[in-house]
Tab-separated table of C-alpha atoms and ligand atoms in Angstrom:
chain	number	residue	atom	x	y	z
A	59	UNK	CA	29.825	12.509	-13.575
A	60	UNK	CA	29.380	15.341	-16.076
A	61	UNK	CA	25.764	15.806	-17.158
A	62	UNK	CA	25.458	17.035	-20.738
A	63	UNK	CA	22.259	18.766	-21.862
A	64	UNK	CA	21.749	18.322	-25.602
A	65	UNK	CA	18.874	19.344	-27.874
A	66	UNK	CA	16.619	16.425	-28.788
A	67	UNK	CA	17.698	16.666	-32.443
A	68	UNK	CA	19.090	13.899	-34.659
A	69	UNK	CA	22.493	14.095	-32.976
A	70	UNK	CA	20.932	13.984	-29.510
A	71	UNK	CA	18.752	11.020	-30.464
A	72	UNK	CA	21.846	9.150	-31.689
A	73	UNK	CA	23.665	9.869	-28.403
A	74	UNK	CA	20.682	8.629	-26.377
A	75	UNK	CA	20.265	5.509	-28.490
A	76	UNK	CA	23.952	4.681	-28.047
A	77	UNK	CA	23.651	5.005	-24.253
A	78	UNK	CA	20.642	2.648	-24.272
A	79	UNK	CA	22.518	0.071	-26.325
A	80	UNK	CA	25.517	0.331	-23.985
A	81	UNK	CA	23.343	-0.403	-20.941
A	82	UNK	CA	23.474	3.152	-19.658
A	83	UNK	CA	20.756	5.657	-18.696
A	84	UNK	CA	19.803	9.180	-19.806
A	85	UNK	CA	16.839	11.582	-19.564
A	86	UNK	CA	14.503	12.465	-22.406
A	87	UNK	CA	11.227	14.270	-23.036
A	88	UNK	CA	7.915	12.475	-23.511
A	89	UNK	CA	4.535	14.098	-24.129
A	90	UNK	CA	3.667	13.676	-20.420
A	91	UNK	CA	6.807	14.432	-18.374
A	92	UNK	CA	10.550	13.872	-18.782
A	93	UNK	CA	11.719	10.320	-18.090
A	94	UNK	CA	14.952	8.462	-17.307
A	95	UNK	CA	15.383	5.670	-19.824
A	96	UNK	CA	17.237	2.341	-19.725
A	97	UNK	CA	16.937	-0.809	-21.853
A	98	UNK	CA	14.027	-2.674	-20.251
A	99	UNK	CA	15.629	-6.052	-21.018
A	100	UNK	CA	18.856	-5.210	-19.198
A	101	UNK	CA	18.572	-5.579	-15.417
A	102	UNK	CA	21.887	-3.873	-14.672
A	103	UNK	CA	20.876	-0.889	-16.793
A	104	UNK	CA	17.492	-0.662	-15.078
A	105	UNK	CA	19.221	-0.682	-11.685
A	106	UNK	CA	20.971	2.543	-12.699
A	107	UNK	CA	17.567	4.251	-12.951
A	108	UNK	CA	16.739	3.353	-9.354
A	109	UNK	CA	20.174	4.598	-8.264
A	110	UNK	CA	19.854	7.926	-10.126
A	111	UNK	CA	16.398	8.630	-8.686
A	112	UNK	CA	16.900	7.212	-5.217
A	113	UNK	CA	13.746	5.232	-5.940
A	114	UNK	CA	12.458	2.418	-3.704
A	115	UNK	CA	13.047	-0.960	-5.390
A	116	UNK	CA	9.460	-2.084	-4.875
A	117	UNK	CA	8.030	0.560	-7.208
A	118	UNK	CA	7.840	-0.869	-10.760
A	119	UNK	CA	8.720	0.986	-13.966
A	120	UNK	CA	6.775	1.530	-17.183
A	121	UNK	CA	8.166	0.031	-20.407
A	122	UNK	CA	7.973	2.224	-23.526
A	123	UNK	CA	7.560	0.872	-27.066
A	124	UNK	CA	7.382	2.468	-30.520
A	125	UNK	CA	5.112	0.006	-32.296
A	126	UNK	CA	2.849	-2.911	-31.515
A	127	UNK	CA	5.260	-5.530	-32.852
A	128	UNK	CA	7.523	-4.746	-29.874
A	129	UNK	CA	4.926	-6.147	-27.482
A	130	UNK	CA	6.009	-9.676	-28.263
A	131	UNK	CA	8.220	-10.961	-25.481
A	132	UNK	CA	7.421	-7.963	-23.261
A	133	UNK	CA	3.938	-9.262	-22.419
A	134	UNK	CA	2.841	-12.866	-21.954
A	135	UNK	CA	-0.343	-12.017	-23.802
A	136	UNK	CA	-2.178	-8.871	-24.827
A	137	UNK	CA	-5.605	-9.260	-23.169
A	138	UNK	CA	-8.658	-8.421	-25.267
A	139	UNK	CA	-9.217	-5.184	-23.372
A	140	UNK	CA	-5.669	-4.087	-24.178
A	141	UNK	CA	-6.437	-4.720	-27.825
A	142	UNK	CA	-9.332	-2.258	-27.561
A	143	UNK	CA	-7.356	0.379	-25.669
A	144	UNK	CA	-4.136	0.335	-27.684
A	145	UNK	CA	-5.609	1.386	-31.043
A	146	UNK	CA	-7.774	4.017	-29.326
A	147	UNK	CA	-5.019	5.754	-27.354
A	148	UNK	CA	-1.573	4.719	-28.625
A	149	UNK	CA	0.675	6.433	-29.305
A	150	UNK	CA	-0.262	8.611	-26.354
A	151	UNK	CA	-0.342	9.076	-22.594
A	152	UNK	CA	-1.833	5.714	-21.574
A	153	UNK	CA	-0.038	2.901	-19.721
A	154	UNK	CA	-1.688	-0.512	-19.833
A	155	UNK	CA	-0.835	-3.083	-17.136
A	156	UNK	CA	-0.580	-6.521	-18.752
A	157	UNK	CA	0.839	-9.960	-17.883
A	158	UNK	CA	4.619	-9.693	-17.902
A	159	UNK	CA	6.598	-11.382	-20.677
A	160	UNK	CA	9.984	-13.113	-20.396
A	161	UNK	CA	12.076	-10.316	-21.942
A	162	UNK	CA	11.325	-7.711	-19.295
A	163	UNK	CA	14.117	-7.521	-16.714
A	164	UNK	CA	12.864	-8.556	-13.279
A	165	UNK	CA	14.254	-5.266	-11.925
A	166	UNK	CA	11.619	-3.355	-13.937
A	167	UNK	CA	8.653	-4.972	-12.299
A	168	UNK	CA	9.576	-5.126	-8.630
A	169	UNK	CA	8.754	-8.814	-8.496
A	170	UNK	CA	5.246	-8.411	-9.943
A	171	UNK	CA	4.043	-10.747	-12.696
A	172	UNK	CA	2.606	-7.771	-14.556
A	173	UNK	CA	4.218	-4.989	-16.581
A	174	UNK	CA	3.057	-1.504	-17.504
A	175	UNK	CA	3.459	-0.749	-21.214
A	176	UNK	CA	3.045	2.559	-22.976
A	177	UNK	CA	3.658	3.835	-26.501
A	178	UNK	CA	4.653	7.498	-26.159
A	179	UNK	CA	3.666	9.939	-28.898
A	180	UNK	CA	6.616	12.298	-28.393
A	181	UNK	CA	8.779	12.153	-31.538
A	182	UNK	CA	12.053	12.124	-29.544
A	183	UNK	CA	10.932	9.156	-27.438
A	184	UNK	CA	9.832	7.270	-30.542
A	185	UNK	CA	13.026	8.100	-32.411
A	186	UNK	CA	15.223	6.862	-29.550
A	187	UNK	CA	13.364	3.539	-29.447
A	188	UNK	CA	13.630	3.104	-33.213
A	189	UNK	CA	17.304	4.089	-33.390
A	190	UNK	CA	18.331	1.806	-30.500
A	191	UNK	CA	15.964	-1.106	-31.066
A	192	UNK	CA	15.367	-1.010	-27.294
A	193	UNK	CA	12.072	-0.811	-25.502
A	194	UNK	CA	13.036	1.408	-22.602
A	195	UNK	CA	11.916	1.428	-18.998
A	196	UNK	CA	11.372	4.969	-17.785
A	197	UNK	CA	10.050	6.571	-14.636
A	198	UNK	CA	9.650	10.311	-14.351
A	199	UNK	CA	13.056	12.032	-14.260
A	200	UNK	CA	12.771	13.596	-10.800
A	201	UNK	CA	14.532	12.625	-7.603
A	202	UNK	CA	12.159	10.285	-5.795
A	203	UNK	CA	9.703	12.453	-3.840
A	204	UNK	CA	9.955	15.668	-5.856
A	205	UNK	CA	7.523	16.801	-8.581
A	206	UNK	CA	7.919	15.205	-12.011
A	207	UNK	CA	9.966	17.427	-14.334
A	208	UNK	CA	8.309	19.004	-17.368
A	209	UNK	CA	11.355	20.900	-18.670
A	210	UNK	CA	14.994	19.930	-19.227
A	211	UNK	CA	16.022	22.584	-16.672
A	212	UNK	CA	13.879	20.882	-14.029
A	213	UNK	CA	15.506	17.529	-14.856
A	214	UNK	CA	18.935	19.124	-14.515
A	215	UNK	CA	18.025	20.630	-11.144
A	216	UNK	CA	17.408	17.106	-9.788
A	217	UNK	CA	19.813	15.014	-11.863
A	218	UNK	CA	22.995	17.046	-12.302
A	219	UNK	CA	25.920	14.664	-11.799
A	220	UNK	CA	23.623	11.626	-11.654
A	221	UNK	CA	23.111	11.066	-15.417
A	222	UNK	CA	25.411	11.427	-18.430
A	223	UNK	CA	22.849	13.060	-20.752
A	224	UNK	CA	19.604	15.030	-20.755
A	225	UNK	CA	17.851	15.541	-24.092
A	226	UNK	CA	16.050	18.890	-24.198
A	227	UNK	CA	12.800	18.823	-26.169
A	228	UNK	CA	11.213	21.893	-24.590
A	229	UNK	CA	8.312	21.871	-22.138
A	230	UNK	CA	6.071	18.778	-22.097
A	231	UNK	CA	2.632	19.074	-23.640
A	232	UNK	CA	0.519	17.135	-21.153
A	233	UNK	CA	2.410	17.927	-17.957
A	234	UNK	CA	1.196	15.055	-15.755
A	235	UNK	CA	2.238	11.409	-16.026
A	236	UNK	CA	0.335	8.891	-18.141
A	237	UNK	CA	-3.004	7.400	-17.180
A	238	UNK	CA	-2.378	3.882	-15.797
A	239	UNK	CA	-5.087	1.265	-16.368
A	240	UNK	CA	-4.910	-2.395	-15.431
A	241	UNK	CA	-6.507	-5.058	-17.608
A	242	UNK	CA	-5.242	-8.083	-15.679
A	243	UNK	CA	-8.036	-8.333	-13.100
A	244	UNK	CA	-11.666	-9.353	-13.517
A	245	UNK	CA	-12.605	-5.711	-14.152
A	246	UNK	CA	-10.514	-2.988	-15.769
A	247	UNK	CA	-9.226	-0.592	-13.134
A	248	UNK	CA	-7.837	2.941	-13.272
A	249	UNK	CA	-4.693	2.997	-11.125
A	250	UNK	CA	-3.487	6.519	-11.915
A	251	UNK	CA	-5.529	9.279	-13.585
A	252	UNK	CA	-3.966	11.244	-16.425
A	253	UNK	CA	-4.775	13.018	-19.649
A	254	UNK	CA	-6.746	10.015	-20.947
A	255	UNK	CA	-9.827	10.152	-18.745
A	256	UNK	CA	-11.942	7.509	-17.031
A	257	UNK	CA	-14.795	8.420	-19.365
A	258	UNK	CA	-12.593	7.915	-22.452
A	259	UNK	CA	-11.440	4.506	-21.198
A	260	UNK	CA	-15.028	3.431	-20.536
A	261	UNK	CA	-16.111	4.573	-23.995
A	262	UNK	CA	-13.319	2.587	-25.674
A	263	UNK	CA	-13.966	-0.533	-23.584
A	264	UNK	CA	-17.752	-0.327	-23.559
A	265	UNK	CA	-17.833	-1.146	-19.841
A	266	UNK	CA	-17.312	0.395	-16.447
A	267	UNK	CA	-13.748	1.029	-15.291
A	268	UNK	CA	-13.226	0.789	-11.544
A	269	UNK	CA	-11.401	3.520	-9.688
A	270	UNK	CA	-8.516	2.347	-7.510
A	271	UNK	CA	-8.952	3.430	-3.892
A	272	UNK	CA	-5.863	5.593	-3.579
A	273	UNK	CA	-6.677	8.066	-6.354
A	274	UNK	CA	-8.704	10.750	-4.619
A	275	UNK	CA	-8.155	9.777	-1.004
A	276	UNK	CA	-5.383	8.582	1.217
A	277	UNK	CA	-4.866	4.825	1.452
A	278	UNK	CA	-6.423	3.556	4.645
A	279	UNK	CA	-4.143	1.828	7.146
A	280	UNK	CA	-3.500	-1.705	5.954
A	281	UNK	CA	-4.980	-1.083	2.474
A	282	UNK	CA	-2.729	-2.435	-0.283
A	283	UNK	CA	-1.791	-0.065	-3.119
A	284	UNK	CA	-2.632	-1.671	-6.454
A	285	UNK	CA	-0.188	0.673	-8.080
A	286	UNK	CA	2.826	0.639	-5.772
A	287	UNK	CA	3.641	4.256	-6.679
A	288	UNK	CA	0.410	5.410	-5.030
A	289	UNK	CA	1.589	4.534	-1.551
A	290	UNK	CA	4.492	6.944	-1.534
A	291	UNK	CA	4.169	10.551	-0.480
A	292	UNK	CA	4.778	11.942	-3.947
A	293	UNK	CA	5.347	15.497	-5.044
A	294	UNK	CA	6.168	16.735	-1.574
A	295	UNK	CA	7.039	20.424	-1.784
A	296	UNK	CA	8.853	22.343	0.948
A	297	UNK	CA	5.764	24.465	1.578
A	298	UNK	CA	2.784	23.345	3.627
A	299	UNK	CA	0.042	23.258	1.016
A	300	UNK	CA	-3.624	23.168	1.985
A	301	UNK	CA	-6.331	22.838	-0.665
A	302	UNK	CA	-9.337	25.070	0.002
A	303	UNK	CA	-12.470	23.701	-1.620
A	304	UNK	CA	-15.066	26.342	-2.428
A	305	UNK	CA	-15.787	29.433	-4.517
A	306	UNK	CA	-13.245	32.162	-5.238
A	307	UNK	CA	-15.069	34.507	-2.833
A	308	UNK	CA	-14.822	31.933	-0.033
A	309	UNK	CA	-11.170	31.308	-0.906
A	310	UNK	CA	-10.337	34.994	-0.760
A	311	UNK	CA	-12.158	35.402	2.554
A	312	UNK	CA	-10.147	32.505	4.030
A	313	UNK	CA	-6.864	33.941	2.772
A	314	UNK	CA	-7.788	37.374	4.182
A	315	UNK	CA	-8.626	35.830	7.552
A	316	UNK	CA	-5.225	34.105	7.672
A	317	UNK	CA	-3.049	36.997	6.508
A	318	UNK	CA	-1.117	36.932	9.769
A	319	UNK	CA	0.452	33.633	8.625
A	320	UNK	CA	1.899	35.383	5.519
A	321	UNK	CA	0.494	32.760	3.157
A	322	UNK	CA	1.085	32.424	-0.567
A	323	UNK	CA	-1.506	31.080	-2.977
A	324	UNK	CA	-1.547	28.489	-5.728
A	325	UNK	CA	-4.403	30.041	-7.645
A	326	UNK	CA	-6.076	30.052	-11.043
A	327	UNK	CA	-4.932	32.380	-13.807
A	328	UNK	CA	-6.139	35.941	-13.354
A	329	UNK	CA	-6.837	35.697	-9.611
A	330	UNK	CA	-3.421	36.944	-8.480
A	331	UNK	CA	-4.219	40.641	-8.117
A	332	UNK	CA	-7.443	40.235	-6.210
A	333	UNK	CA	-5.770	37.968	-3.660
A	334	UNK	CA	-3.082	40.519	-2.832
A	335	UNK	CA	-0.550	37.959	-1.510
A	336	UNK	CA	2.322	36.226	-3.388
A	337	UNK	CA	0.686	33.930	-5.932
A	338	UNK	CA	1.624	31.204	-8.387
A	339	UNK	CA	-1.134	30.625	-10.948
A	340	UNK	CA	-1.332	27.023	-12.188
A	341	UNK	CA	-3.883	27.365	-14.973
A	342	UNK	CA	-7.301	28.599	-15.995
A	343	UNK	CA	-10.247	27.735	-13.741
A	344	UNK	CA	-12.151	24.694	-15.014
A	345	UNK	CA	-9.498	23.932	-17.653
A	346	UNK	CA	-7.932	20.615	-16.618
A	347	UNK	CA	-5.581	20.500	-19.611
A	348	UNK	CA	-4.148	23.919	-18.831
A	349	UNK	CA	-3.775	23.118	-15.121
A	350	UNK	CA	-2.157	19.723	-15.830
A	351	UNK	CA	0.374	21.339	-18.124
A	352	UNK	CA	1.587	23.813	-15.508
A	353	UNK	CA	1.044	22.155	-12.130
A	354	UNK	CA	4.444	20.515	-11.639
A	355	UNK	CA	6.375	23.604	-12.777
A	356	UNK	CA	4.312	25.641	-10.305
A	357	UNK	CA	5.040	23.230	-7.457
A	358	UNK	CA	8.729	23.610	-8.244
A	359	UNK	CA	8.334	27.405	-8.385
A	360	UNK	CA	6.823	27.285	-4.887
A	361	UNK	CA	9.842	25.276	-3.719
A	362	UNK	CA	12.173	27.853	-5.220
A	363	UNK	CA	10.378	30.500	-3.111
A	364	UNK	CA	11.132	28.474	0.023
A	365	UNK	CA	8.837	27.080	2.662
A	366	UNK	CA	5.764	28.618	4.207
A	367	UNK	CA	1.999	28.274	4.172
A	368	UNK	CA	0.356	27.861	0.750
A	369	UNK	CA	-3.376	27.855	0.091
A	370	UNK	CA	-4.369	26.170	-3.156
A	371	UNK	CA	-7.494	26.573	-5.246
A	372	UNK	CA	-9.224	23.229	-5.699
A	373	UNK	CA	-9.460	21.763	-9.220
A	374	UNK	CA	-12.498	19.756	-10.283
A	375	UNK	CA	-12.272	16.014	-9.716
A	376	UNK	CA	-13.523	14.634	-13.020
A	377	UNK	CA	-12.122	14.462	-16.555
A	378	UNK	CA	-8.498	15.557	-16.884
A	379	UNK	CA	-8.930	17.505	-13.635
A	380	UNK	CA	-9.011	14.183	-11.772
A	381	UNK	CA	-5.311	13.857	-12.599
A	382	UNK	CA	-4.637	17.409	-11.409
A	383	UNK	CA	-6.488	16.836	-8.136
A	384	UNK	CA	-4.736	13.485	-7.638
A	385	UNK	CA	-1.274	15.135	-7.871
A	386	UNK	CA	-2.198	18.270	-5.934
A	387	UNK	CA	-3.820	16.431	-3.028
A	388	UNK	CA	-0.597	14.429	-2.602
A	389	UNK	CA	1.483	17.604	-2.696
A	390	UNK	CA	-0.868	18.853	0.021
A	391	UNK	CA	-0.390	15.652	2.045
A	392	UNK	CA	-4.199	15.237	1.789
A	393	UNK	CA	-4.931	18.473	3.689
A	394	UNK	CA	-8.235	19.704	2.240
A	395	UNK	CA	-10.468	22.282	3.901
A	396	UNK	CA	-14.079	22.471	2.698
A	397	UNK	CA	-15.139	26.120	2.819
B	569	TXA	O1	3.943	9.423	-18.253
B	569	TXA	C1	4.559	8.535	-17.691
B	569	TXA	O2	4.055	7.434	-17.431
B	569	TXA	C2	6.014	8.804	-17.306
B	569	TXA	C3	6.819	8.984	-18.593
B	569	TXA	C4	8.280	9.108	-18.340
B	569	TXA	O3	6.516	7.948	-19.483
B	569	TXA	N1	6.525	7.765	-16.477
B	569	TXA	C5	6.126	7.630	-15.186
B	569	TXA	O4	6.729	6.591	-14.510
B	569	TXA	O5	5.317	8.340	-14.657
B	569	TXA	P1	6.731	6.477	-12.935
B	569	TXA	O6	7.683	5.382	-12.662
B	569	TXA	O7	7.022	7.790	-12.326
B	569	TXA	O8	5.291	5.983	-12.560
B	569	TXA	C6	4.890	4.662	-12.842
B	569	TXA	C7	3.622	4.340	-12.107
B	569	TXA	C8	3.883	4.099	-10.646
B	569	TXA	O9	2.801	4.618	-9.886
B	569	TXA	C9	3.939	2.579	-10.576
B	569	TXA	O10	3.635	2.096	-9.302
B	569	TXA	C10	2.916	2.183	-11.626
B	569	TXA	O11	3.066	3.129	-12.654
B	569	TXA	N2	3.192	0.856	-12.179
B	569	TXA	C11	4.205	0.490	-12.997
B	569	TXA	N3	4.159	-0.822	-13.266
B	569	TXA	C12	3.088	-1.321	-12.615
B	569	TXA	C13	2.505	-2.612	-12.474
B	569	TXA	N4	3.033	-3.686	-13.056
B	569	TXA	N5	1.390	-2.727	-11.717
B	569	TXA	C14	0.844	-1.655	-11.101
B	569	TXA	N6	1.355	-0.409	-11.188
B	569	TXA	C15	2.454	-0.233	-11.920
B	570	MG	MG1	7.150	9.378	-10.926
């Protein structure tokens, strides 16, 4: 299959919308990461997403809408908590897990009776939904197991020959996937951290939001992942990444002590020179937004350099940084050294 890369302009939007209507798939930008879209009501179309990504069938997809009227049929009901969250954060990088409605293809939800819904703010994503009349299911547009793509070039690197079309809308703003919150249980629960923070969710809901177990630590043996995606070893780079938790001085001392291993560093902006080894800087220290925006590109840059030992500076674990830590600790296969 030829993969065409087309600017996400009016012509590109029309091409994408036509593919959706025909039951085909294509990649497009959202404000978080690039996604692979298919009509969420069409099971055969949704199957093509799993095939393109090599994704396990038991990992459900998020359904994307352009306005609230599209919820009807996609959810059985919009719980009260969803009605507080939607006006506060939509359109934007929040996915709300709700009871699944009859229109959602079973293939989207991996047999669950719930569905994740999100209203993206990216104009190209909205325009495609409006032009096609299709709510689309879309996972991140990477091959299963590699970092989510935040540029059209990164999508192409994974998806060449596997998709007919990639819409290029430039680099994504947020850089990590949407926050996923469930409102189907007794208490609201954060299943995946993202740009919308735990604190913001709690403020909008006026109550505590529980943190799913798998966010900051590895699932224990036998523990069930509430968000099926959390159980997979995501974002696995070729390099052996270890997160070093401590000050810059401690980090530098550790790197110096292990120079014989020829390590590289995933560091904060401005630290490259002082470290004196090959470095990829993933953002400013203490700036979760900046780190989130660049992390996946940096993980891919490390892959392009080949394998080897990588020491990573540790982001904070609250606010937007919780999302950065959550992705990085998976890329590091949960190897964290406290300095
Ligand atoms: O920002 C995003 O959400 C991007 C863009 C393309 O919109 N999409 C994305 O999709 O990250 P994906 O498939 O890579 O991640 C979806 C996550 C997975 O961890 C999945 O297990 C979880 O959401 N999920 C989806 N439906 C669920 C459900 N019904 N219950 C629990 N978790 C669910
Ligand atoms: Mg993904």
